[in-house]
GROMACS .gro file of C-alpha atoms in nm:
model
  510
    1UNK     CA    1  12.636   6.959   9.341
    2UNK     CA    2  12.947   6.955   9.583
    3UNK     CA    3  12.944   7.108   9.912
    4UNK     CA    4  13.233   7.389   9.778
    5UNK     CA    5  12.968   7.555   9.566
    6UNK     CA    6  12.715   7.572   9.865
    7UNK     CA    7  12.954   7.727  10.072
    8UNK     CA    8  13.071   7.967   9.808
    9UNK     CA    9  12.685   8.056   9.740
   10UNK     CA   10  12.638   8.103  10.100
   11UNK     CA   11  12.943   8.330  10.152
   12UNK     CA   12  12.824   8.557   9.855
   13UNK     CA   13  12.459   8.572   9.989
   14UNK     CA   14  12.642   8.686  10.346
   15UNK     CA   15  12.889   8.930  10.183
   16UNK     CA   16  12.579   9.091   9.977
   17UNK     CA   17  12.356   9.132  10.257
   18UNK     CA   18  12.625   9.251  10.464
   19UNK     CA   19  12.762   9.493  10.270
   20UNK     CA   20  12.417   9.679  10.199
   21UNK     CA   21  12.376   9.648  10.535
   22UNK     CA   22  12.649   9.858  10.642
   23UNK     CA   23  12.621  10.101  10.378
   24UNK     CA   24  12.279  10.153  10.497
   25UNK     CA   25  12.402  10.218  10.874
   26UNK     CA   26  12.706  10.381  10.828
   27UNK     CA   27  12.646  10.641  10.512
   28UNK     CA   28  12.277  10.642  10.485
   29UNK     CA   29  12.270  10.686  10.875
   30UNK     CA   30  11.978  10.443  10.939
   31UNK     CA   31  11.946  10.359  11.269
   32UNK     CA   32  12.026  10.004  11.431
   33UNK     CA   33  11.745  10.027  11.700
   34UNK     CA   34  11.376  10.130  11.653
   35UNK     CA   35  11.337  10.384  11.939
   36UNK     CA   36  11.671  10.532  11.837
   37UNK     CA   37  11.673  10.941  11.842
   38UNK     CA   38  11.907  11.193  11.732
   39UNK     CA   39  11.962  11.530  11.793
   40UNK     CA   40  11.818  11.840  11.582
   41UNK     CA   41  11.772  12.199  11.569
   42UNK     CA   42  11.526  12.415  11.462
   43UNK     CA   43  11.620  12.723  11.337
   44UNK     CA   44  11.427  13.060  11.287
   45UNK     CA   45  11.483  13.400  11.080
   46UNK     CA   46  11.268  13.679  11.161
   47UNK     CA   47  11.293  13.975  10.886
   48UNK     CA   48  11.124  14.261  11.039
   49UNK     CA   49  11.077  14.614  10.857
   50UNK     CA   50  10.885  14.900  10.853
   51UNK     CA   51  10.646  15.063  10.528
   52UNK     CA   52  10.546  15.389  10.604
   53UNK     CA   53  10.287  15.432  10.279
   54UNK     CA   54  10.120  15.120  10.125
   55UNK     CA   55  10.290  15.022   9.858
   56UNK     CA   56  10.512  14.707   9.689
   57UNK     CA   57  10.782  14.502   9.899
   58UNK     CA   58  11.046  14.286   9.788
   59UNK     CA   59  11.256  14.082  10.077
   60UNK     CA   60  11.520  13.894   9.996
   61UNK     CA   61  11.697  13.684  10.225
   62UNK     CA   62  11.984  13.398  10.248
   63UNK     CA   63  11.913  13.071  10.367
   64UNK     CA   64  12.117  12.760  10.455
   65UNK     CA   65  12.227  12.551  10.129
   66UNK     CA   66  12.390  12.208  10.202
   67UNK     CA   67  12.546  12.348  10.532
   68UNK     CA   68  12.866  12.184  10.642
   69UNK     CA   69  12.804  11.936  10.894
   70UNK     CA   70  12.476  11.936  10.886
   71UNK     CA   71  12.161  11.865  10.696
   72UNK     CA   72  11.815  12.002  10.629
   73UNK     CA   73  11.523  11.814  10.665
   74UNK     CA   74  11.248  12.058  10.626
   75UNK     CA   75  11.194  12.430  10.587
   76UNK     CA   76  10.879  12.628  10.660
   77UNK     CA   77  10.847  12.994  10.481
   78UNK     CA   78  10.580  13.180  10.691
   79UNK     CA   79  10.459  13.477  10.527
   80UNK     CA   80  10.092  13.654  10.477
   81UNK     CA   81   9.987  13.750  10.168
   82UNK     CA   82  10.377  13.731  10.026
   83UNK     CA   83  10.441  13.553   9.688
   84UNK     CA   84  10.716  13.355   9.775
   85UNK     CA   85  11.005  13.238   9.543
   86UNK     CA   86  11.342  12.981   9.634
   87UNK     CA   87  11.628  13.096   9.366
   88UNK     CA   88  11.971  13.031   9.340
   89UNK     CA   89  12.221  12.722   9.376
   90UNK     CA   90  12.441  12.585   9.677
   91UNK     CA   91  12.619  12.764   9.786
   92UNK     CA   92  12.446  13.092   9.718
   93UNK     CA   93  12.088  12.994   9.802
   94UNK     CA   94  11.780  13.281   9.904
   95UNK     CA   95  11.442  13.334   9.968
   96UNK     CA   96  11.253  13.607   9.760
   97UNK     CA   97  10.927  13.721   9.920
   98UNK     CA   98  10.709  13.977   9.737
   99UNK     CA   99  10.399  14.154   9.784
  100UNK     CA  100  10.203  14.410   9.545
  101UNK     CA  101  10.049  14.655   9.874
  102UNK     CA  102  10.206  14.660  10.206
  103UNK     CA  103  10.213  14.898  10.473
  104UNK     CA  104  10.321  14.911  10.857
  105UNK     CA  105  10.546  14.681  11.092
  106UNK     CA  106  10.608  14.359  10.889
  107UNK     CA  107  10.734  14.020  11.009
  108UNK     CA  108  10.817  13.784  10.763
  109UNK     CA  109  10.985  13.402  10.912
  110UNK     CA  110  11.205  13.140  10.746
  111UNK     CA  111  11.213  12.807  10.978
  112UNK     CA  112  11.444  12.528  10.915
  113UNK     CA  113  11.501  12.175  11.067
  114UNK     CA  114  11.823  12.042  11.054
  115UNK     CA  115  12.041  11.761  11.205
  116UNK     CA  116  12.423  11.683  11.207
  117UNK     CA  117  12.448  11.486  10.882
  118UNK     CA  118  12.604  11.122  10.857
  119UNK     CA  119  12.916  11.279  10.727
  120UNK     CA  120  13.036  11.597  10.679
  121UNK     CA  121  13.089  11.594  10.295
  122UNK     CA  122  13.260  11.747  10.058
  123UNK     CA  123  13.406  12.124  10.006
  124UNK     CA  124  13.368  12.247   9.662
  125UNK     CA  125  13.659  12.234   9.400
  126UNK     CA  126  13.967  12.424   9.502
  127UNK     CA  127  13.944  12.786   9.416
  128UNK     CA  128  14.124  13.009   9.216
  129UNK     CA  129  14.441  13.201   9.350
  130UNK     CA  130  14.316  13.585   9.431
  131UNK     CA  131  14.466  13.867   9.272
  132UNK     CA  132  14.654  14.063   9.500
  133UNK     CA  133  14.435  14.397   9.606
  134UNK     CA  134  14.492  14.705   9.424
  135UNK     CA  135  14.473  14.986   9.681
  136UNK     CA  136  14.565  15.385   9.699
  137UNK     CA  137  14.881  15.486   9.898
  138UNK     CA  138  14.894  15.483  10.193
  139UNK     CA  139  14.710  15.158  10.259
  140UNK     CA  140  14.917  14.975   9.953
  141UNK     CA  141  15.215  15.009  10.188
  142UNK     CA  142  15.068  15.037  10.530
  143UNK     CA  143  14.908  14.639  10.419
  144UNK     CA  144  15.252  14.538  10.231
  145UNK     CA  145  15.391  14.533  10.591
  146UNK     CA  146  15.123  14.363  10.763
  147UNK     CA  147  15.171  14.083  10.507
  148UNK     CA  148  15.564  14.086  10.521
  149UNK     CA  149  15.500  14.075  10.946
  150UNK     CA  150  15.284  13.808  10.894
  151UNK     CA  151  15.513  13.600  10.682
  152UNK     CA  152  15.769  13.570  10.909
  153UNK     CA  153  15.580  13.483  11.204
  154UNK     CA  154  15.437  13.169  10.985
  155UNK     CA  155  15.515  12.866  10.802
  156UNK     CA  156  15.266  12.777  10.627
  157UNK     CA  157  14.897  12.888  10.522
  158UNK     CA  158  14.728  12.750  10.844
  159UNK     CA  159  14.962  12.953  11.013
  160UNK     CA  160  14.974  13.260  10.842
  161UNK     CA  161  14.596  13.289  10.879
  162UNK     CA  162  14.648  13.219  11.247
  163UNK     CA  163  14.930  13.520  11.223
  164UNK     CA  164  14.719  13.753  11.074
  165UNK     CA  165  14.368  13.713  11.310
  166UNK     CA  166  14.617  13.756  11.609
  167UNK     CA  167  14.756  14.118  11.509
  168UNK     CA  168  14.410  14.230  11.377
  169UNK     CA  169  14.257  14.133  11.692
  170UNK     CA  170  14.535  14.307  11.930
  171UNK     CA  171  14.389  14.482  12.216
  172UNK     CA  172  14.623  14.771  12.085
  173UNK     CA  173  14.664  14.696  11.717
  174UNK     CA  174  14.968  14.884  11.537
  175UNK     CA  175  14.921  15.160  11.294
  176UNK     CA  176  14.890  14.995  11.000
  177UNK     CA  177  14.595  14.807  11.141
  178UNK     CA  178  14.423  15.119  11.267
  179UNK     CA  179  14.478  15.262  10.931
  180UNK     CA  180  14.205  15.016  10.808
  181UNK     CA  181  14.005  14.927  11.084
  182UNK     CA  182  13.870  15.260  11.240
  183UNK     CA  183  13.677  15.277  11.609
  184UNK     CA  184  13.369  15.189  11.448
  185UNK     CA  185  13.478  14.904  11.293
  186UNK     CA  186  13.264  14.627  11.297
  187UNK     CA  187  13.294  14.242  11.354
  188UNK     CA  188  13.217  14.195  10.960
  189UNK     CA  189  13.432  14.492  10.884
  190UNK     CA  190  13.748  14.297  11.039
  191UNK     CA  191  13.589  13.975  10.862
  192UNK     CA  192  13.642  14.180  10.528
  193UNK     CA  193  14.039  14.315  10.626
  194UNK     CA  194  14.099  13.973  10.684
  195UNK     CA  195  14.016  13.856  10.401
  196UNK     CA  196  14.185  14.127  10.224
  197UNK     CA  197  14.535  14.057  10.411
  198UNK     CA  198  14.473  13.732  10.346
  199UNK     CA  199  14.448  13.808   9.970
  200UNK     CA  200  14.741  14.050   9.957
  201UNK     CA  201  14.928  13.672  10.008
  202UNK     CA  202  14.755  13.522   9.738
  203UNK     CA  203  14.547  13.294   9.993
  204UNK     CA  204  14.214  13.221   9.891
  205UNK     CA  205  13.968  13.333  10.176
  206UNK     CA  206  13.620  13.338  10.233
  207UNK     CA  207  13.407  13.533  10.452
  208UNK     CA  208  13.147  13.336  10.649
  209UNK     CA  209  12.832  13.429  10.838
  210UNK     CA  210  12.737  13.150  11.079
  211UNK     CA  211  12.476  13.084  11.380
  212UNK     CA  212  12.577  12.935  11.684
  213UNK     CA  213  12.308  12.685  11.795
  214UNK     CA  214  12.230  12.700  12.112
  215UNK     CA  215  11.942  12.574  12.334
  216UNK     CA  216  11.622  12.804  12.327
  217UNK     CA  217  11.792  13.113  12.275
  218UNK     CA  218  11.625  13.415  12.077
  219UNK     CA  219  11.731  13.749  11.932
  220UNK     CA  220  12.090  13.602  11.747
  221UNK     CA  221  12.298  13.759  11.537
  222UNK     CA  222  12.522  13.593  11.278
  223UNK     CA  223  12.888  13.558  11.355
  224UNK     CA  224  13.142  13.613  11.102
  225UNK     CA  225  13.385  13.361  11.053
  226UNK     CA  226  13.673  13.283  10.763
  227UNK     CA  227  13.838  13.005  10.601
  228UNK     CA  228  14.148  12.978  10.403
  229UNK     CA  229  14.230  12.692  10.113
  230UNK     CA  230  14.570  12.542  10.179
  231UNK     CA  231  14.536  12.400   9.856
  232UNK     CA  232  14.375  12.069   9.898
  233UNK     CA  233  14.103  12.164  10.148
  234UNK     CA  234  13.934  12.423  10.380
  235UNK     CA  235  14.049  12.562  10.727
  236UNK     CA  236  13.839  12.763  10.913
  237UNK     CA  237  13.887  12.990  11.163
  238UNK     CA  238  13.686  13.198  11.463
  239UNK     CA  239  13.731  13.603  11.394
  240UNK     CA  240  13.650  13.671  11.739
  241UNK     CA  241  13.916  13.407  11.918
  242UNK     CA  242  14.137  13.296  11.624
  243UNK     CA  243  14.092  12.951  11.710
  244UNK     CA  244  14.114  12.649  11.396
  245UNK     CA  245  13.831  12.423  11.325
  246UNK     CA  246  13.450  12.456  11.296
  247UNK     CA  247  13.272  12.376  11.636
  248UNK     CA  248  12.956  12.074  11.614
  249UNK     CA  249  12.711  12.330  11.720
  250UNK     CA  250  12.800  12.626  11.414
  251UNK     CA  251  12.591  12.641  11.161
  252UNK     CA  252  12.702  12.772  10.808
  253UNK     CA  253  12.440  13.029  10.745
  254UNK     CA  254  12.581  13.245  10.430
  255UNK     CA  255  12.902  13.234  10.268
  256UNK     CA  256  13.002  13.596  10.190
  257UNK     CA  257  13.011  13.924  10.353
  258UNK     CA  258  12.751  14.080  10.175
  259UNK     CA  259  12.400  14.176  10.380
  260UNK     CA  260  12.172  13.840  10.480
  261UNK     CA  261  11.858  14.007  10.383
  262UNK     CA  262  11.767  14.277  10.158
  263UNK     CA  263  11.453  14.526  10.104
  264UNK     CA  264  11.343  14.758   9.857
  265UNK     CA  265  11.066  14.967   9.945
  266UNK     CA  266  11.072  14.984  10.259
  267UNK     CA  267  11.338  15.081  10.582
  268UNK     CA  268  11.448  15.003  10.932
  269UNK     CA  269  11.510  14.591  10.791
  270UNK     CA  270  11.669  14.361  11.072
  271UNK     CA  271  11.695  14.015  11.086
  272UNK     CA  272  11.725  13.812  11.419
  273UNK     CA  273  11.741  13.434  11.469
  274UNK     CA  274  11.646  13.170  11.761
  275UNK     CA  275  11.751  12.801  11.807
  276UNK     CA  276  11.565  12.570  11.966
  277UNK     CA  277  11.715  12.195  12.024
  278UNK     CA  278  11.485  11.891  12.012
  279UNK     CA  279  11.499  11.523  11.936
  280UNK     CA  280  11.381  11.369  11.621
  281UNK     CA  281  11.311  11.002  11.526
  282UNK     CA  282  11.616  10.863  11.385
  283UNK     CA  283  11.442  10.663  11.118
  284UNK     CA  284  11.255  10.967  10.978
  285UNK     CA  285  11.565  11.178  10.953
  286UNK     CA  286  11.776  10.877  10.798
  287UNK     CA  287  11.466  10.842  10.524
  288UNK     CA  288  11.439  11.239  10.491
  289UNK     CA  289  11.808  11.260  10.456
  290UNK     CA  290  11.846  10.942  10.193
  291UNK     CA  291  11.561  11.121   9.986
  292UNK     CA  292  11.770  11.403   9.987
  293UNK     CA  293  12.086  11.250   9.848
  294UNK     CA  294  12.060  10.904   9.746
  295UNK     CA  295  11.679  10.960   9.608
  296UNK     CA  296  11.699  10.660   9.374
  297UNK     CA  297  11.773  10.450   9.690
  298UNK     CA  298  11.470  10.534   9.874
  299UNK     CA  299  11.270  10.469   9.555
  300UNK     CA  300  11.343  10.114   9.629
  301UNK     CA  301  11.306  10.134   9.943
  302UNK     CA  302  11.003   9.916  10.151
  303UNK     CA  303  10.989  10.250  10.352
  304UNK     CA  304  10.873  10.436  10.048
  305UNK     CA  305  10.547  10.189  10.006
  306UNK     CA  306  10.236  10.297  10.183
  307UNK     CA  307  10.189  10.265  10.551
  308UNK     CA  308   9.925   9.963  10.508
  309UNK     CA  309  10.163   9.811  10.271
  310UNK     CA  310  10.427   9.832  10.499
  311UNK     CA  311  10.270   9.690  10.767
  312UNK     CA  312  10.199   9.394  10.573
  313UNK     CA  313  10.549   9.341  10.508
  314UNK     CA  314  10.669   9.384  10.878
  315UNK     CA  315  10.475   9.064  10.924
  316UNK     CA  316  10.563   8.857  10.557
  317UNK     CA  317  10.937   8.922  10.620
  318UNK     CA  318  10.885   8.751  10.957
  319UNK     CA  319  10.802   8.450  10.786
  320UNK     CA  320  11.197   8.344  10.621
  321UNK     CA  321  11.311   8.425  11.005
  322UNK     CA  322  11.029   8.209  11.194
  323UNK     CA  323  11.133   7.910  10.895
  324UNK     CA  324  11.495   7.937  11.007
  325UNK     CA  325  11.443   7.885  11.344
  326UNK     CA  326  11.215   7.600  11.287
  327UNK     CA  327  11.491   7.430  11.039
  328UNK     CA  328  11.716   7.480  11.374
  329UNK     CA  329  11.489   7.317  11.598
  330UNK     CA  330  11.401   7.051  11.393
  331UNK     CA  331  11.748   6.987  11.236
  332UNK     CA  332  11.986   7.022  11.525
  333UNK     CA  333  11.781   7.054  11.843
  334UNK     CA  334  11.546   6.729  11.722
  335UNK     CA  335  11.165   6.858  11.821
  336UNK     CA  336  10.919   6.727  11.641
  337UNK     CA  337  10.671   6.939  11.472
  338UNK     CA  338  10.367   6.906  11.258
  339UNK     CA  339  10.500   7.043  10.947
  340UNK     CA  340  10.761   7.307  10.871
  341UNK     CA  341  10.523   7.603  10.815
  342UNK     CA  342  10.315   7.551  11.080
  343UNK     CA  343  10.454   7.635  11.416
  344UNK     CA  344  10.549   8.004  11.216
  345UNK     CA  345  10.197   8.051  11.135
  346UNK     CA  346  10.079   7.997  11.488
  347UNK     CA  347  10.344   8.189  11.595
  348UNK     CA  348  10.227   8.486  11.367
  349UNK     CA  349   9.883   8.416  11.519
  350UNK     CA  350  10.026   8.430  11.881
  351UNK     CA  351  10.161   8.809  11.802
  352UNK     CA  352   9.731   8.902  11.837
  353UNK     CA  353   9.645   8.661  12.112
  354UNK     CA  354   9.947   8.700  12.315
  355UNK     CA  355  10.139   8.383  12.420
  356UNK     CA  356   9.933   8.222  12.712
  357UNK     CA  357   9.605   8.288  12.539
  358UNK     CA  358   9.678   8.154  12.188
  359UNK     CA  359   9.816   7.849  12.331
  360UNK     CA  360   9.486   7.816  12.539
  361UNK     CA  361   9.295   7.870  12.225
  362UNK     CA  362   9.500   7.658  12.021
  363UNK     CA  363   9.455   7.355  12.213
  364UNK     CA  364   9.112   7.391  12.288
  365UNK     CA  365   9.016   7.405  11.926
  366UNK     CA  366   9.288   7.130  11.817
  367UNK     CA  367   9.114   6.886  12.081
  368UNK     CA  368   8.761   6.980  12.039
  369UNK     CA  369   8.800   6.925  11.632
  370UNK     CA  370   9.025   6.600  11.693
  371UNK     CA  371   8.685   6.469  11.826
  372UNK     CA  372   8.476   6.553  11.568
  373UNK     CA  373   8.750   6.450  11.353
  374UNK     CA  374   8.747   6.080  11.512
  375UNK     CA  375   8.369   6.075  11.475
  376UNK     CA  376   8.388   6.165  11.079
  377UNK     CA  377   8.614   5.877  11.059
  378UNK     CA  378   8.338   5.632  11.134
  379UNK     CA  379   8.143   5.758  10.871
  380UNK     CA  380   8.363   5.612  10.626
  381UNK     CA  381   8.404   5.974  10.390
  382UNK     CA  382   8.641   6.034  10.135
  383UNK     CA  383   8.898   6.262  10.183
  384UNK     CA  384   8.834   6.576  10.024
  385UNK     CA  385   8.433   6.582  10.192
  386UNK     CA  386   8.631   6.489  10.521
  387UNK     CA  387   8.836   6.798  10.501
  388UNK     CA  388   8.552   7.011  10.405
  389UNK     CA  389   8.384   6.878  10.675
  390UNK     CA  390   8.659   6.955  10.930
  391UNK     CA  391   8.672   7.283  10.820
  392UNK     CA  392   8.327   7.351  10.870
  393UNK     CA  393   8.366   7.244  11.184
  394UNK     CA  394   8.681   7.483  11.277
  395UNK     CA  395   8.505   7.741  11.156
  396UNK     CA  396   8.192   7.679  11.410
  397UNK     CA  397   8.430   7.669  11.696
  398UNK     CA  398   8.588   7.927  11.644
  399UNK     CA  399   8.244   8.140  11.632
  400UNK     CA  400   8.140   7.948  11.959
  401UNK     CA  401   8.436   8.012  12.152
  402UNK     CA  402   8.425   8.380  12.001
  403UNK     CA  403   8.090   8.425  12.149
  404UNK     CA  404   8.177   8.254  12.461
  405UNK     CA  405   8.431   8.479  12.547
  406UNK     CA  406   8.264   8.776  12.487
  407UNK     CA  407   7.983   8.713  12.690
  408UNK     CA  408   8.213   8.626  12.976
  409UNK     CA  409   8.429   8.973  12.885
  410UNK     CA  410   8.697   8.804  12.783
  411UNK     CA  411   8.746   9.017  12.476
  412UNK     CA  412   9.102   8.873  12.393
  413UNK     CA  413   8.934   8.552  12.290
  414UNK     CA  414   8.788   8.711  11.993
  415UNK     CA  415   9.096   8.728  11.825
  416UNK     CA  416   9.077   8.335  11.795
  417UNK     CA  417   8.946   8.421  11.427
  418UNK     CA  418   9.300   8.500  11.321
  419UNK     CA  419   9.419   8.146  11.314
  420UNK     CA  420   9.451   8.073  10.993
  421UNK     CA  421   9.141   7.770  10.921
  422UNK     CA  422   9.331   7.598  10.656
  423UNK     CA  423   9.593   7.531  10.906
  424UNK     CA  424   9.416   7.433  11.187
  425UNK     CA  425   9.210   7.210  10.951
  426UNK     CA  426   9.546   7.024  10.823
  427UNK     CA  427   9.665   6.977  11.171
  428UNK     CA  428   9.395   6.868  11.328
  429UNK     CA  429   9.381   6.590  10.994
  430UNK     CA  430   9.786   6.579  11.061
  431UNK     CA  431   9.706   6.452  11.415
  432UNK     CA  432   9.439   6.222  11.367
  433UNK     CA  433   9.652   6.030  11.135
  434UNK     CA  434   9.987   6.035  11.358
  435UNK     CA  435   9.708   5.932  11.611
  436UNK     CA  436   9.619   5.629  11.384
  437UNK     CA  437   9.897   5.524  11.271
  438UNK     CA  438  10.201   5.539  11.519
  439UNK     CA  439   9.993   5.581  11.839
  440UNK     CA  440   9.838   5.901  12.076
  441UNK     CA  441  10.177   5.899  12.207
  442UNK     CA  442  10.365   6.003  11.921
  443UNK     CA  443  10.060   6.227  11.808
  444UNK     CA  444  10.057   6.466  12.133
  445UNK     CA  445  10.461   6.447  12.117
  446UNK     CA  446  10.423   6.636  11.787
  447UNK     CA  447  10.134   6.840  11.895
  448UNK     CA  448  10.351   6.981  12.184
  449UNK     CA  449  10.669   6.998  12.018
  450UNK     CA  450  10.453   7.198  11.748
  451UNK     CA  451  10.362   7.440  12.075
  452UNK     CA  452  10.658   7.519  12.200
  453UNK     CA  453  10.831   7.592  11.844
  454UNK     CA  454  10.522   7.816  11.811
  455UNK     CA  455  10.617   8.004  12.136
  456UNK     CA  456  10.999   8.000  12.108
  457UNK     CA  457  10.948   8.129  11.741
  458UNK     CA  458  10.680   8.377  11.857
  459UNK     CA  459  10.950   8.513  12.112
  460UNK     CA  460  11.183   8.622  11.882
  461UNK     CA  461  10.998   8.789  11.631
  462UNK     CA  462  10.784   8.925  11.897
  463UNK     CA  463  11.154   9.131  12.024
  464UNK     CA  464  11.153   9.469  11.892
  465UNK     CA  465  11.462   9.437  11.763
  466UNK     CA  466  11.435   9.180  11.548
  467UNK     CA  467  11.100   9.378  11.409
  468UNK     CA  468  11.300   9.710  11.318
  469UNK     CA  469  11.611   9.487  11.140
  470UNK     CA  470  11.369   9.304  10.926
  471UNK     CA  471  11.205   9.598  10.801
  472UNK     CA  472  11.479   9.845  10.775
  473UNK     CA  473  11.741   9.613  10.634
  474UNK     CA  474  11.556   9.350  10.486
  475UNK     CA  475  11.923   9.243  10.286
  476UNK     CA  476  11.989   9.068  10.612
  477UNK     CA  477  11.769   8.797  10.502
  478UNK     CA  478  12.008   8.692  10.281
  479UNK     CA  479  12.191   8.611  10.516
  480UNK     CA  480  11.985   8.406  10.701
  481UNK     CA  481  11.867   8.248  10.361
  482UNK     CA  482  12.260   8.153  10.372
  483UNK     CA  483  12.234   7.974  10.723
  484UNK     CA  484  11.968   7.794  10.562
  485UNK     CA  485  12.110   7.638  10.279
  486UNK     CA  486  12.439   7.558  10.524
  487UNK     CA  487  12.190   7.391  10.783
  488UNK     CA  488  12.006   7.211  10.487
  489UNK     CA  489  12.349   6.967  10.514
  490UNK     CA  490  12.368   6.921  10.833
  491UNK     CA  491  12.390   6.557  10.883
  492UNK     CA  492  12.522   6.557  11.274
  493UNK     CA  493  12.370   6.445  11.560
  494UNK     CA  494  12.072   6.609  11.724
  495UNK     CA  495  12.081   6.728  12.031
  496UNK     CA  496  11.797   6.476  12.151
  497UNK     CA  497  11.970   6.222  12.056
  498UNK     CA  498  12.278   6.320  12.221
  499UNK     CA  499  12.048   6.149  12.508
  500UNK     CA  500  11.882   5.900  12.348
  501UNK     CA  501  12.199   5.729  12.226
  502UNK     CA  502  12.371   5.804  12.525
  503UNK     CA  503  12.436   5.441  12.607
  504UNK     CA  504  12.659   5.403  12.327
  505UNK     CA  505  12.939   5.669  12.466
  506UNK     CA  506  13.275   5.574  12.511
  507UNK     CA  507  13.313   5.467  12.847
  508UNK     CA  508  12.890   5.437  12.984
  509UNK     CA  509  12.862   5.215  13.246
  510UNK     CA  510  12.521   4.983  13.246
   0.00000   0.00000   0.00000
């Protein structure tokens, strides 16, 4: 297999891993930092009404449905004794409370946790052009006069809407405006008239009822807004100020000019709103958001596994990272170790014992086990019985060290049992063979190299960012695999060999 094939394979793995990573980061909103938090809001709608006599009551409350620029993370419906049904599809979504017998003052609550969406989302399909409102005289003539005036002061749909709102909001409105809006006109009445004026020019228009998010505010009411369609997108306008564009803290609660709450069987209904700002874990928010928008992707994610299984994979996914680091330290730096994967497993054991204590325990057990291994060598045992004997000795040494450390009130010593027994046994066996074949110097060199590599791998694997990336973005292991494949064809000098063969360098003086 030629190098070109290897390079193409490594490139394909890298591109695939980075593409999946970028999609999860940019589109799904998975955070790059383990302790990232995002801004979230708790919004609450309180419905109150009075029932004089005992009887049935039915309450219908409009609730947010896929609000623009926001994502609903969680919803709660608080109502004692009431039946609950959520009806409708976006954008007309509502909750229906019903009860057979109710009396006195009643209060129902709807509470939602929302957060800014990763993307603003797409508006629905372009609406049809509305028909011209059919009004009686003198309203029809007055409306046409207003349309003509606004058309003279505008150049397109956006400027037409802005000019219409400016005329409606004038401190001293002209006679045609006063004809439609009397002294007692509410803001919702003004929004309805703005829609009538825009529809008279055959501009698709909606009335919105929105909630302005503020930190720890109570007894709030909805603000009327309007939006007009330009043919390819919606443009939003503040009815009060006439300003264009939705601010970042405005939650569109309901699309339409109808009442937000309707109560059958009672009177005095009123709805008030409260908001509270808070911080939510960014990873949790991304999981919930992805489960709503891309459920199939989350179903095949490690984050959908049980927590106990996730904890296991949080360790297993570190093994390829550690193996890549060992390959770099062996093939590029030139550090000798006992095998390739044994330093990784020792480094994983350091996660429980901590680095300094783990090195002491590793050195102690290997030293005692090596002494006993040399004693067993004099008995001239066969390989398998000898390994079984060394394994038994290792287990006994673990138990003795644990008991002694416990008596000395050094509880960290108990974690020596986490060292893989078979790996410890094979380390002792391998070190004894190197000792006999190549001398104690080489055996000690590889033993120290193993500890150095294990310590370095542990320090890397103990970085919170590395732990976060391998669990949340396991596709990045494809990039690690690509690097490992490329490293497998490295035939250059190792760093330690640069010093070893420095005498052969050009210009070197004896």
